[in-house]
JSON list of C-alpha atoms in Angstrom, two decimals:
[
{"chain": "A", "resi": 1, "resn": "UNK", "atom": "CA", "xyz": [-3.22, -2.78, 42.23]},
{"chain": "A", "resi": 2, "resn": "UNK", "atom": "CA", "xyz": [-5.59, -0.16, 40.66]},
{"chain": "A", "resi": 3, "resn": "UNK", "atom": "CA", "xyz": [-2.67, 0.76, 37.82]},
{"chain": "A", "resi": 4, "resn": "UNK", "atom": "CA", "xyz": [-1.90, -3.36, 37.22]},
{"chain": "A", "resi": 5, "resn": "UNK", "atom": "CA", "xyz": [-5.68, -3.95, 36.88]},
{"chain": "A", "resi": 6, "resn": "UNK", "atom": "CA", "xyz": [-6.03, -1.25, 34.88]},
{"chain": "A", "resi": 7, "resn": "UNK", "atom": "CA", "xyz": [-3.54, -2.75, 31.85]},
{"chain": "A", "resi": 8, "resn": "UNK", "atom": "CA", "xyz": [-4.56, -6.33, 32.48]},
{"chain": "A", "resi": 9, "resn": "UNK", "atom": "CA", "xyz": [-8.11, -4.96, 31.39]},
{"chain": "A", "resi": 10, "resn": "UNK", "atom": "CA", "xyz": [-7.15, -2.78, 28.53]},
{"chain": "A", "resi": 11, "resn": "UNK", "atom": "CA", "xyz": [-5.57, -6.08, 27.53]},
{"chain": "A", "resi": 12, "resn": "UNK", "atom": "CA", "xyz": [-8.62, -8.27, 28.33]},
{"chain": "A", "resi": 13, "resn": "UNK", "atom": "CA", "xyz": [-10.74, -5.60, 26.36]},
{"chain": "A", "resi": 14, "resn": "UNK", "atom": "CA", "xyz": [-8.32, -5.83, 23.25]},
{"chain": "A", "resi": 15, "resn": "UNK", "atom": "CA", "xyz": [-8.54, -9.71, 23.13]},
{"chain": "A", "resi": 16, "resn": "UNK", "atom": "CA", "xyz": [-12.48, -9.78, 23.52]},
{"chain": "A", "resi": 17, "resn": "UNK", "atom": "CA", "xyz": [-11.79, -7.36, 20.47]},
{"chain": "A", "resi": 18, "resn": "UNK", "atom": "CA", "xyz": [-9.67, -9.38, 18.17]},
{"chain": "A", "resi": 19, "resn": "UNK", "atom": "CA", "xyz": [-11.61, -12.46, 19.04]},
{"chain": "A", "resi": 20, "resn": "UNK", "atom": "CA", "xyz": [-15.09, -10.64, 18.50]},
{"chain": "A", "resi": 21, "resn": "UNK", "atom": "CA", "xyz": [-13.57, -9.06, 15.33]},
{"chain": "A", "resi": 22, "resn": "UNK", "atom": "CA", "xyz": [-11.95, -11.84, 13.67]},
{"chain": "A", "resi": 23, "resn": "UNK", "atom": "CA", "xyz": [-14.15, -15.14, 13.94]},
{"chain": "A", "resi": 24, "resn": "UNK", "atom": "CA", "xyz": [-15.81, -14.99, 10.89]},
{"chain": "A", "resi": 25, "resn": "UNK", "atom": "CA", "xyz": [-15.06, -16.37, 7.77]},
{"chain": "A", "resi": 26, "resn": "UNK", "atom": "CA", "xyz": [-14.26, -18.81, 7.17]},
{"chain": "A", "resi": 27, "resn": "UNK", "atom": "CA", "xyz": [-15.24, -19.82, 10.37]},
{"chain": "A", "resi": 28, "resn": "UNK", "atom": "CA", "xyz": [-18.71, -21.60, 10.18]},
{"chain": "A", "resi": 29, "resn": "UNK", "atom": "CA", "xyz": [-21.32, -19.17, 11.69]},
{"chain": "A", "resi": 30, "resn": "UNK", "atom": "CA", "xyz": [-22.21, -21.44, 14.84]},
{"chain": "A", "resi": 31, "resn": "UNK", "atom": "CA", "xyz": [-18.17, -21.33, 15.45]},
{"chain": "A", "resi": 32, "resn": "UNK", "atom": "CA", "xyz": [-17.78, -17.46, 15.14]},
{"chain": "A", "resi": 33, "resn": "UNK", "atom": "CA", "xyz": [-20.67, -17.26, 17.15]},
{"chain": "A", "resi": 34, "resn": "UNK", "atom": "CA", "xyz": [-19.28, -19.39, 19.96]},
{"chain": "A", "resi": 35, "resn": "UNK", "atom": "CA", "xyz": [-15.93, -18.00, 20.41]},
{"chain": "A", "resi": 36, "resn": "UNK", "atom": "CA", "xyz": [-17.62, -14.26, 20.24]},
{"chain": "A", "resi": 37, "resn": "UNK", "atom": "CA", "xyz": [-19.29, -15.43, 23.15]},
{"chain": "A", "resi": 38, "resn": "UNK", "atom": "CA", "xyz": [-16.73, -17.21, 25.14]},
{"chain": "A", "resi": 39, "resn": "UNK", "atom": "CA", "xyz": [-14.05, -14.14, 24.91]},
{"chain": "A", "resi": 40, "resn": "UNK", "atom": "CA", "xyz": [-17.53, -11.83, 26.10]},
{"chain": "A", "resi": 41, "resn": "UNK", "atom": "CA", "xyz": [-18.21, -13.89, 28.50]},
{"chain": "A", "resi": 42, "resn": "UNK", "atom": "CA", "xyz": [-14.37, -14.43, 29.58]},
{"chain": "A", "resi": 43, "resn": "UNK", "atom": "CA", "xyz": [-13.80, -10.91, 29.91]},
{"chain": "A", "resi": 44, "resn": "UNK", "atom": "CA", "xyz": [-16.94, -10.68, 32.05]},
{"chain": "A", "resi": 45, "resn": "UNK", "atom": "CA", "xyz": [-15.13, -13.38, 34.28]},
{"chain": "A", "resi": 46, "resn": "UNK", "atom": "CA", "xyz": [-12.17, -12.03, 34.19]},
{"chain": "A", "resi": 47, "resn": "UNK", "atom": "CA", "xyz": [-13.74, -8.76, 35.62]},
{"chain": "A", "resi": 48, "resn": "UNK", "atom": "CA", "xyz": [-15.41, -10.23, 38.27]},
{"chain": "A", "resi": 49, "resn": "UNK", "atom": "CA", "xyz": [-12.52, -11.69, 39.56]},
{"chain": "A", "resi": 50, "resn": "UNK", "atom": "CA", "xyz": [-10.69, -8.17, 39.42]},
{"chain": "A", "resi": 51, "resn": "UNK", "atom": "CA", "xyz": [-13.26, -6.78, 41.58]},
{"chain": "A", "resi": 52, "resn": "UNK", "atom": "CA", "xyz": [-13.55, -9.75, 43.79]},
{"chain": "A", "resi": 53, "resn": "UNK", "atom": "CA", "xyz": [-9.64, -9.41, 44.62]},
{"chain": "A", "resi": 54, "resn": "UNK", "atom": "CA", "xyz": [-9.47, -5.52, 44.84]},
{"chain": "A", "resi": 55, "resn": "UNK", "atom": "CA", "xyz": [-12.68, -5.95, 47.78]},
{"chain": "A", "resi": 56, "resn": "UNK", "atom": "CA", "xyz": [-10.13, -8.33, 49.80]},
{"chain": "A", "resi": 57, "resn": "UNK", "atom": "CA", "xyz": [-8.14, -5.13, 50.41]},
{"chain": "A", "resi": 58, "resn": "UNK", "atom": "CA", "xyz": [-4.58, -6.61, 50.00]},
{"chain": "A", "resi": 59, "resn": "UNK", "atom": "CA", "xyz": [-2.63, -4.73, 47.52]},
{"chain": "A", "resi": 60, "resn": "UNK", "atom": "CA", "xyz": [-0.29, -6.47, 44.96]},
{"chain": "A", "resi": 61, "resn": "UNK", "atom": "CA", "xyz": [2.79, -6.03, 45.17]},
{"chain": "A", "resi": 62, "resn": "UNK", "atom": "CA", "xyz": [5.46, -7.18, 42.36]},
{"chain": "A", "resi": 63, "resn": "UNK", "atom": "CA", "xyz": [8.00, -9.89, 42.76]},
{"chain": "A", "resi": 64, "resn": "UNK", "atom": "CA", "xyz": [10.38, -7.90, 44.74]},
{"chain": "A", "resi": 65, "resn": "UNK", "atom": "CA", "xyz": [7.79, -6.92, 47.06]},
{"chain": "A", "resi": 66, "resn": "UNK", "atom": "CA", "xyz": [7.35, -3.42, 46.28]},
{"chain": "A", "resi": 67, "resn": "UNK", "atom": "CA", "xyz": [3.78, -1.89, 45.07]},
{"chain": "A", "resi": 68, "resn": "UNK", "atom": "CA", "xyz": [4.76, -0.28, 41.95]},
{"chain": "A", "resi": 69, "resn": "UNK", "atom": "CA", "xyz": [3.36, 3.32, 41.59]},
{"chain": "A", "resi": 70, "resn": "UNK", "atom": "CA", "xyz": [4.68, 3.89, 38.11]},
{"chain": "A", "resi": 71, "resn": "UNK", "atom": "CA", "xyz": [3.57, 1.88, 35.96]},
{"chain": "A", "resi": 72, "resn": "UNK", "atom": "CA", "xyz": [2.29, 4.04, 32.60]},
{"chain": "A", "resi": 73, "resn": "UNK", "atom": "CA", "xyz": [4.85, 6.08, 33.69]},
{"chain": "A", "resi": 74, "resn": "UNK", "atom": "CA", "xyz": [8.63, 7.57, 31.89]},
{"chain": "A", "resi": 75, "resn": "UNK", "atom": "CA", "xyz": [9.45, 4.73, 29.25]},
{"chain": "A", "resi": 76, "resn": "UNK", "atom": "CA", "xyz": [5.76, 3.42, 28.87]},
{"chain": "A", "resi": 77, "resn": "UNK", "atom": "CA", "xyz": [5.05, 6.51, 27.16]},
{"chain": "A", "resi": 78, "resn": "UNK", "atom": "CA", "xyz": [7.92, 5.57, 24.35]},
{"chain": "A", "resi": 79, "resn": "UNK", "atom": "CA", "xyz": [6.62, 2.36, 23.90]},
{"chain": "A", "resi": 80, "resn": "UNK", "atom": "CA", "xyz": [3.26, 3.38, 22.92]},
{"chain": "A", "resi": 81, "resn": "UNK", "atom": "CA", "xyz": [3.88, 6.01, 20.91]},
{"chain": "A", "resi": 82, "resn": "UNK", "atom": "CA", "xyz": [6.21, 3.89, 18.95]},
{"chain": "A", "resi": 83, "resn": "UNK", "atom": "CA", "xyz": [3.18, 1.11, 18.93]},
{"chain": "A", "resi": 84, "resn": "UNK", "atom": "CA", "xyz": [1.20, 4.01, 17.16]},
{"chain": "A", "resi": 85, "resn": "UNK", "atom": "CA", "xyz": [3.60, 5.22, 14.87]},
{"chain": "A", "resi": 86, "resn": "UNK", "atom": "CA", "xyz": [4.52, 1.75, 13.76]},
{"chain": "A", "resi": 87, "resn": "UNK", "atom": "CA", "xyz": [0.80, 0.49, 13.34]},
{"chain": "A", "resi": 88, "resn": "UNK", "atom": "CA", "xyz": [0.20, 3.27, 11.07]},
{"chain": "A", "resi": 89, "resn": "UNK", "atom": "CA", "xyz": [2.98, 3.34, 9.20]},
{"chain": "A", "resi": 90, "resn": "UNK", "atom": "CA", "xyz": [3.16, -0.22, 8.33]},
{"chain": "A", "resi": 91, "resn": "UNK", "atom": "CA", "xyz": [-0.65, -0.06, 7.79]},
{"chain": "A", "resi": 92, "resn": "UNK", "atom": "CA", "xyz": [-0.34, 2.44, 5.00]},
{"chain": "A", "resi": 93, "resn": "UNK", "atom": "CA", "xyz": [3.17, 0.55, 3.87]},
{"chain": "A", "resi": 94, "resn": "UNK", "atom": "CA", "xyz": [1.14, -2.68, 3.41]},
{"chain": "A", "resi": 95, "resn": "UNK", "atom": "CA", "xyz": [-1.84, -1.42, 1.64]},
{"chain": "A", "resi": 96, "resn": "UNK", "atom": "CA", "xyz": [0.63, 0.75, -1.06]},
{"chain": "A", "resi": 97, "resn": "UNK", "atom": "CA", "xyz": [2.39, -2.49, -1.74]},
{"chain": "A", "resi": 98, "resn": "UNK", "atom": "CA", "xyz": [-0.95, -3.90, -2.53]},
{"chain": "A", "resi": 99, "resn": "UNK", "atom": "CA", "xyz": [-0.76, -6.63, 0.24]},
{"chain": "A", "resi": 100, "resn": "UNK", "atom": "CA", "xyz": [-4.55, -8.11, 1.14]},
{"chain": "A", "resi": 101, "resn": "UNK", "atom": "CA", "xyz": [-6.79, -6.45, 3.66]},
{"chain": "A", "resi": 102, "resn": "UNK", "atom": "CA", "xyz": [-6.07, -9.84, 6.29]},
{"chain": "A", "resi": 103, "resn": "UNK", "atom": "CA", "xyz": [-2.49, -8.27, 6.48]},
{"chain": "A", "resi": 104, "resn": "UNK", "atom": "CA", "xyz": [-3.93, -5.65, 8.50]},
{"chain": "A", "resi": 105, "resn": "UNK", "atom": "CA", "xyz": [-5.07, -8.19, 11.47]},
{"chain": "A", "resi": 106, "resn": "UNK", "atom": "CA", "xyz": [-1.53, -9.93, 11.46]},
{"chain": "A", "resi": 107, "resn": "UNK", "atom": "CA", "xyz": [0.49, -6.77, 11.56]},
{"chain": "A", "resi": 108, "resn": "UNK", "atom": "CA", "xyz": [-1.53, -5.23, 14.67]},
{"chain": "A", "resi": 109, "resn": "UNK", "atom": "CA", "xyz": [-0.86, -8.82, 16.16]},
{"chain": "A", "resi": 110, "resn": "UNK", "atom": "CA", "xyz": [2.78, -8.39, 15.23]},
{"chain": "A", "resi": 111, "resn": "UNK", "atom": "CA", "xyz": [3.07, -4.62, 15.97]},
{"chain": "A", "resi": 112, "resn": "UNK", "atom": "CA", "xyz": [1.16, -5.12, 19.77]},
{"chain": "A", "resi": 113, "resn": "UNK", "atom": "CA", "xyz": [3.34, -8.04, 20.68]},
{"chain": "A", "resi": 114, "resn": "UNK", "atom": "CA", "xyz": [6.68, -6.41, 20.15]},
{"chain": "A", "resi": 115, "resn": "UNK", "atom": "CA", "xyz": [4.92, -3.69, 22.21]},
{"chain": "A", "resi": 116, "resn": "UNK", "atom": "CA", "xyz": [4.18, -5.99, 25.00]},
{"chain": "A", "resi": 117, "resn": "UNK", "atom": "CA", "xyz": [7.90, -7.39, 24.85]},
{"chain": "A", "resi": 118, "resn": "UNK", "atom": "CA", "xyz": [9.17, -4.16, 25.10]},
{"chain": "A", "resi": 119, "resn": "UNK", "atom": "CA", "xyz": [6.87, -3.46, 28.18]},
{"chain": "A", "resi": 120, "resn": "UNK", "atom": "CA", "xyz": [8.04, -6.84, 29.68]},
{"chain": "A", "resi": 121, "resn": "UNK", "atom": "CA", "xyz": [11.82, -4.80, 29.43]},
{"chain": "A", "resi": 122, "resn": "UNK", "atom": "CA", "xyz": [10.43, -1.66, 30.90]},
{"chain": "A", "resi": 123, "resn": "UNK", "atom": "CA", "xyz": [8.60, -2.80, 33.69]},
{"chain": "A", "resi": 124, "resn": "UNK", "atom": "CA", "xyz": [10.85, -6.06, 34.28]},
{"chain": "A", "resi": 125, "resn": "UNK", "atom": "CA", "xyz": [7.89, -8.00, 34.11]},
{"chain": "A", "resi": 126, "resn": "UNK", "atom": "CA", "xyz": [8.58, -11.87, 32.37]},
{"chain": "A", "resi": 127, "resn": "UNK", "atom": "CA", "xyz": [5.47, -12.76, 32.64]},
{"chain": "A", "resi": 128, "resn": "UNK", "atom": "CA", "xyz": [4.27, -10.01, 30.21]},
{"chain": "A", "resi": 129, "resn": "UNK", "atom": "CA", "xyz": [6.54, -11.52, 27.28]},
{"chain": "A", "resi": 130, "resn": "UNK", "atom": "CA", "xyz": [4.76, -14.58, 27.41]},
{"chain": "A", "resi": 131, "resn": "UNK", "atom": "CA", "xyz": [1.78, -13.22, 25.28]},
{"chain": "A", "resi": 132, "resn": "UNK", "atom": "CA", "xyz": [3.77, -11.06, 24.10]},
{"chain": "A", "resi": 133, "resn": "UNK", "atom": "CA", "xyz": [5.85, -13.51, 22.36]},
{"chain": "A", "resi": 134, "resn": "UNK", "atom": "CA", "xyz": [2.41, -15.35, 21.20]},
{"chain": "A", "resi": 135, "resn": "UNK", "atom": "CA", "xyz": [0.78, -12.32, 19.52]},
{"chain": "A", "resi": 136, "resn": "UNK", "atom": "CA", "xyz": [4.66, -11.62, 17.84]},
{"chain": "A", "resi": 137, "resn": "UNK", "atom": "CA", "xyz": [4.42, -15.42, 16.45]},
{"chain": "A", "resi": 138, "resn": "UNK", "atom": "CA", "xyz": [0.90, -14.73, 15.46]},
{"chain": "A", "resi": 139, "resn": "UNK", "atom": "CA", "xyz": [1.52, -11.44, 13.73]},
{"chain": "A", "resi": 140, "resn": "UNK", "atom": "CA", "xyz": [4.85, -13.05, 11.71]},
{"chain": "A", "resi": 141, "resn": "UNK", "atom": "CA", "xyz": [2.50, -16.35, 10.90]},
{"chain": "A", "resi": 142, "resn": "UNK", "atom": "CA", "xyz": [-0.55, -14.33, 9.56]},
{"chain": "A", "resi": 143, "resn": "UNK", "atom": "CA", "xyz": [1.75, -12.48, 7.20]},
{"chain": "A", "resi": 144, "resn": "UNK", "atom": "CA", "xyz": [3.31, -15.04, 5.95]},
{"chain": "A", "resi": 145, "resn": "UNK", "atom": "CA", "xyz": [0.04, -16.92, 5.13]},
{"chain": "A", "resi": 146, "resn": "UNK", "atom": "CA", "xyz": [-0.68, -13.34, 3.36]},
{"chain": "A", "resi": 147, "resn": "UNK", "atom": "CA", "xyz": [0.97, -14.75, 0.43]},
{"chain": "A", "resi": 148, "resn": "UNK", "atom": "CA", "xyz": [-0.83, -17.93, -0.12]},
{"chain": "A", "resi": 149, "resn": "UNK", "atom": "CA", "xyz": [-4.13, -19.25, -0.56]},
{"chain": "A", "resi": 150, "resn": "UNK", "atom": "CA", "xyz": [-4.22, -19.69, 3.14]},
{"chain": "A", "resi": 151, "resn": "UNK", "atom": "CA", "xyz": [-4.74, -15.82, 3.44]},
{"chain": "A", "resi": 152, "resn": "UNK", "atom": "CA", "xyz": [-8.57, -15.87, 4.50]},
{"chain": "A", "resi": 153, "resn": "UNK", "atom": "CA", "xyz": [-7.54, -17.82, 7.74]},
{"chain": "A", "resi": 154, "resn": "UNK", "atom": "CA", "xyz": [-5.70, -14.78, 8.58]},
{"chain": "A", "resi": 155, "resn": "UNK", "atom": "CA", "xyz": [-8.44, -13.33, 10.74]},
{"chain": "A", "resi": 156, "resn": "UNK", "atom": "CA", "xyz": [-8.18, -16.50, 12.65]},
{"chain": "A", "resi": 157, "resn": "UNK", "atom": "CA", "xyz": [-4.53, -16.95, 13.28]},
{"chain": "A", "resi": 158, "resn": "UNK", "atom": "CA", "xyz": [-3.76, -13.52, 13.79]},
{"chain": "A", "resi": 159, "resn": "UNK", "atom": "CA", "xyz": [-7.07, -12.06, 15.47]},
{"chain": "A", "resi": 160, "resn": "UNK", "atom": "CA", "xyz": [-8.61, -15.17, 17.01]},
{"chain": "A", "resi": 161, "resn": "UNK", "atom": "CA", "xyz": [-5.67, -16.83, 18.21]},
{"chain": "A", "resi": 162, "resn": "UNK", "atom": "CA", "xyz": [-3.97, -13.87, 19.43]},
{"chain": "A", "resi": 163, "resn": "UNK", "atom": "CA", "xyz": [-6.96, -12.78, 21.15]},
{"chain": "A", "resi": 164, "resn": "UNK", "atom": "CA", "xyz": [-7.18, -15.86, 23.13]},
{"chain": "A", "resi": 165, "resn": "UNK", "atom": "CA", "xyz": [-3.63, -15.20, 23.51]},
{"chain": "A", "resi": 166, "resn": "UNK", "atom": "CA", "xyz": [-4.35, -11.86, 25.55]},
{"chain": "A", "resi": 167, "resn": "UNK", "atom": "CA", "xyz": [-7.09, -13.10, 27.09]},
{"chain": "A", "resi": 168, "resn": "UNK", "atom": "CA", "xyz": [-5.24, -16.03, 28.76]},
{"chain": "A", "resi": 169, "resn": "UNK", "atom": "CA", "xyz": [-1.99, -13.97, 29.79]},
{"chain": "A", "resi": 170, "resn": "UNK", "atom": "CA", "xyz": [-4.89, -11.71, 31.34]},
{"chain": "A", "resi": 171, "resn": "UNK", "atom": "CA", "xyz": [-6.54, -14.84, 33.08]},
{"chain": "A", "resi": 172, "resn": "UNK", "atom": "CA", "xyz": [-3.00, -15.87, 34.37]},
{"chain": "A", "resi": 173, "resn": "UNK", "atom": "CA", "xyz": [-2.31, -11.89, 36.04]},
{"chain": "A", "resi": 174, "resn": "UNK", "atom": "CA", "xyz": [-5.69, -11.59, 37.96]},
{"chain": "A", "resi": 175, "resn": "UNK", "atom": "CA", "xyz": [-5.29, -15.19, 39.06]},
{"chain": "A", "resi": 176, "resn": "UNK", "atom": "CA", "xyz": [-2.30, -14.20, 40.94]},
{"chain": "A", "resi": 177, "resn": "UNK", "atom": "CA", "xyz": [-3.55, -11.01, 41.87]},
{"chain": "A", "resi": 178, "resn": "UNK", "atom": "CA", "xyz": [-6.49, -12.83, 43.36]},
{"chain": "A", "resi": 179, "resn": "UNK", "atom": "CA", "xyz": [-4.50, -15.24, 44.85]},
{"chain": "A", "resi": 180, "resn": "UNK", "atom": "CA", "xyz": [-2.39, -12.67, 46.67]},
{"chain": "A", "resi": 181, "resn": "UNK", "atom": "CA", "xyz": [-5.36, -10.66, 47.83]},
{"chain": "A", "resi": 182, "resn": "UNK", "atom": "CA", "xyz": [-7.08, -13.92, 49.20]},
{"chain": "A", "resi": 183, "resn": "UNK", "atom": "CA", "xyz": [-4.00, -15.48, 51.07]},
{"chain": "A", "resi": 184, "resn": "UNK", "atom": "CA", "xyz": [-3.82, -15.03, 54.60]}
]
């Protein structure tokens, strides 16, 4: 359970991040404010609830029943390093074309969900597309408000949104694990 936990709360962390990072303009202040909170205090939650599972004692197990000891394991490896290369790269890509500091927000959205669809392969986990497949839509949205006068809602559609996104596949995975560790 230890390894699961352990990338449902470096995703938890990252959403707090994007939320905490991107609700600002033109966001009133009281709104930005707000949703700061909420993902803080969500992540808090979401902790909590980590910690009240892994005290139940139960491990998790995956669908097919077997505790999986390799999780950042063989093809994980790959995946990042790709996620690295690629975030970089198309960084420094975007800002030679001359494309508008927002794009950076939507192409880490972009960049991280192909990264979590790729995971969802490797580990045969579905349930990991799912935000996967919201931060992707998120990333490809955000750019393509990049070229219109929509760009300063960026931020929100690709860091806000996604990090909600992240932060309620998280919600979903220690709700299970939870579950398991508290059934009978």
């Amino acid at each position: 359970m230890l390894q699961r936990m352990s990338g449902v709360f470096i995703g938890a962390l990252f959403g707090t991040v994007f939320v905490v990072a991107n609700a600002h303009d033109p966001l009133s202040p009281a709104v930005g404010v707000t949703l700061r909170v909420v993902a803080v205090l969500t992540f808090a939650g979401l902790l909590a609830l980590a910690l009240l599972a892994g005290r139940r004692g139960r491990a998790v197990v995956d669908g097919d029943g077997a505790p999986r000891a390799d999780w950042f394991r063989g093809k994980f490896g790959f995946v990042v390093a790709a996620e690295a290369v690629l975030l970089i790269g198309g960084r420094l890509a975007l800002r030679a074309a001359g494309a508008p500091d927002e794009t950076a927000v939507a192409w880490i959205a972009l960049i991280v969900g192909l990264h979590f669809m790729a995971l969802a392969a490797v580990w045969q986990r579905r349930s990991i597309a799912v935000p996967g497949s919201a931060l992707t839509a998120l990333g490809v949205a955000g750019l393509g408000m990049a070229a219109t006068r929509a760009v300063v809602w960026v931020p929100f559609v690709s860091g806000v949104l996604s990090g909600v996104a992240l932060l309620g596949g998280c919600a979903y995975a220690i709700a299970q694990s939870y579950r398991s560790a508290v059934r009978p």
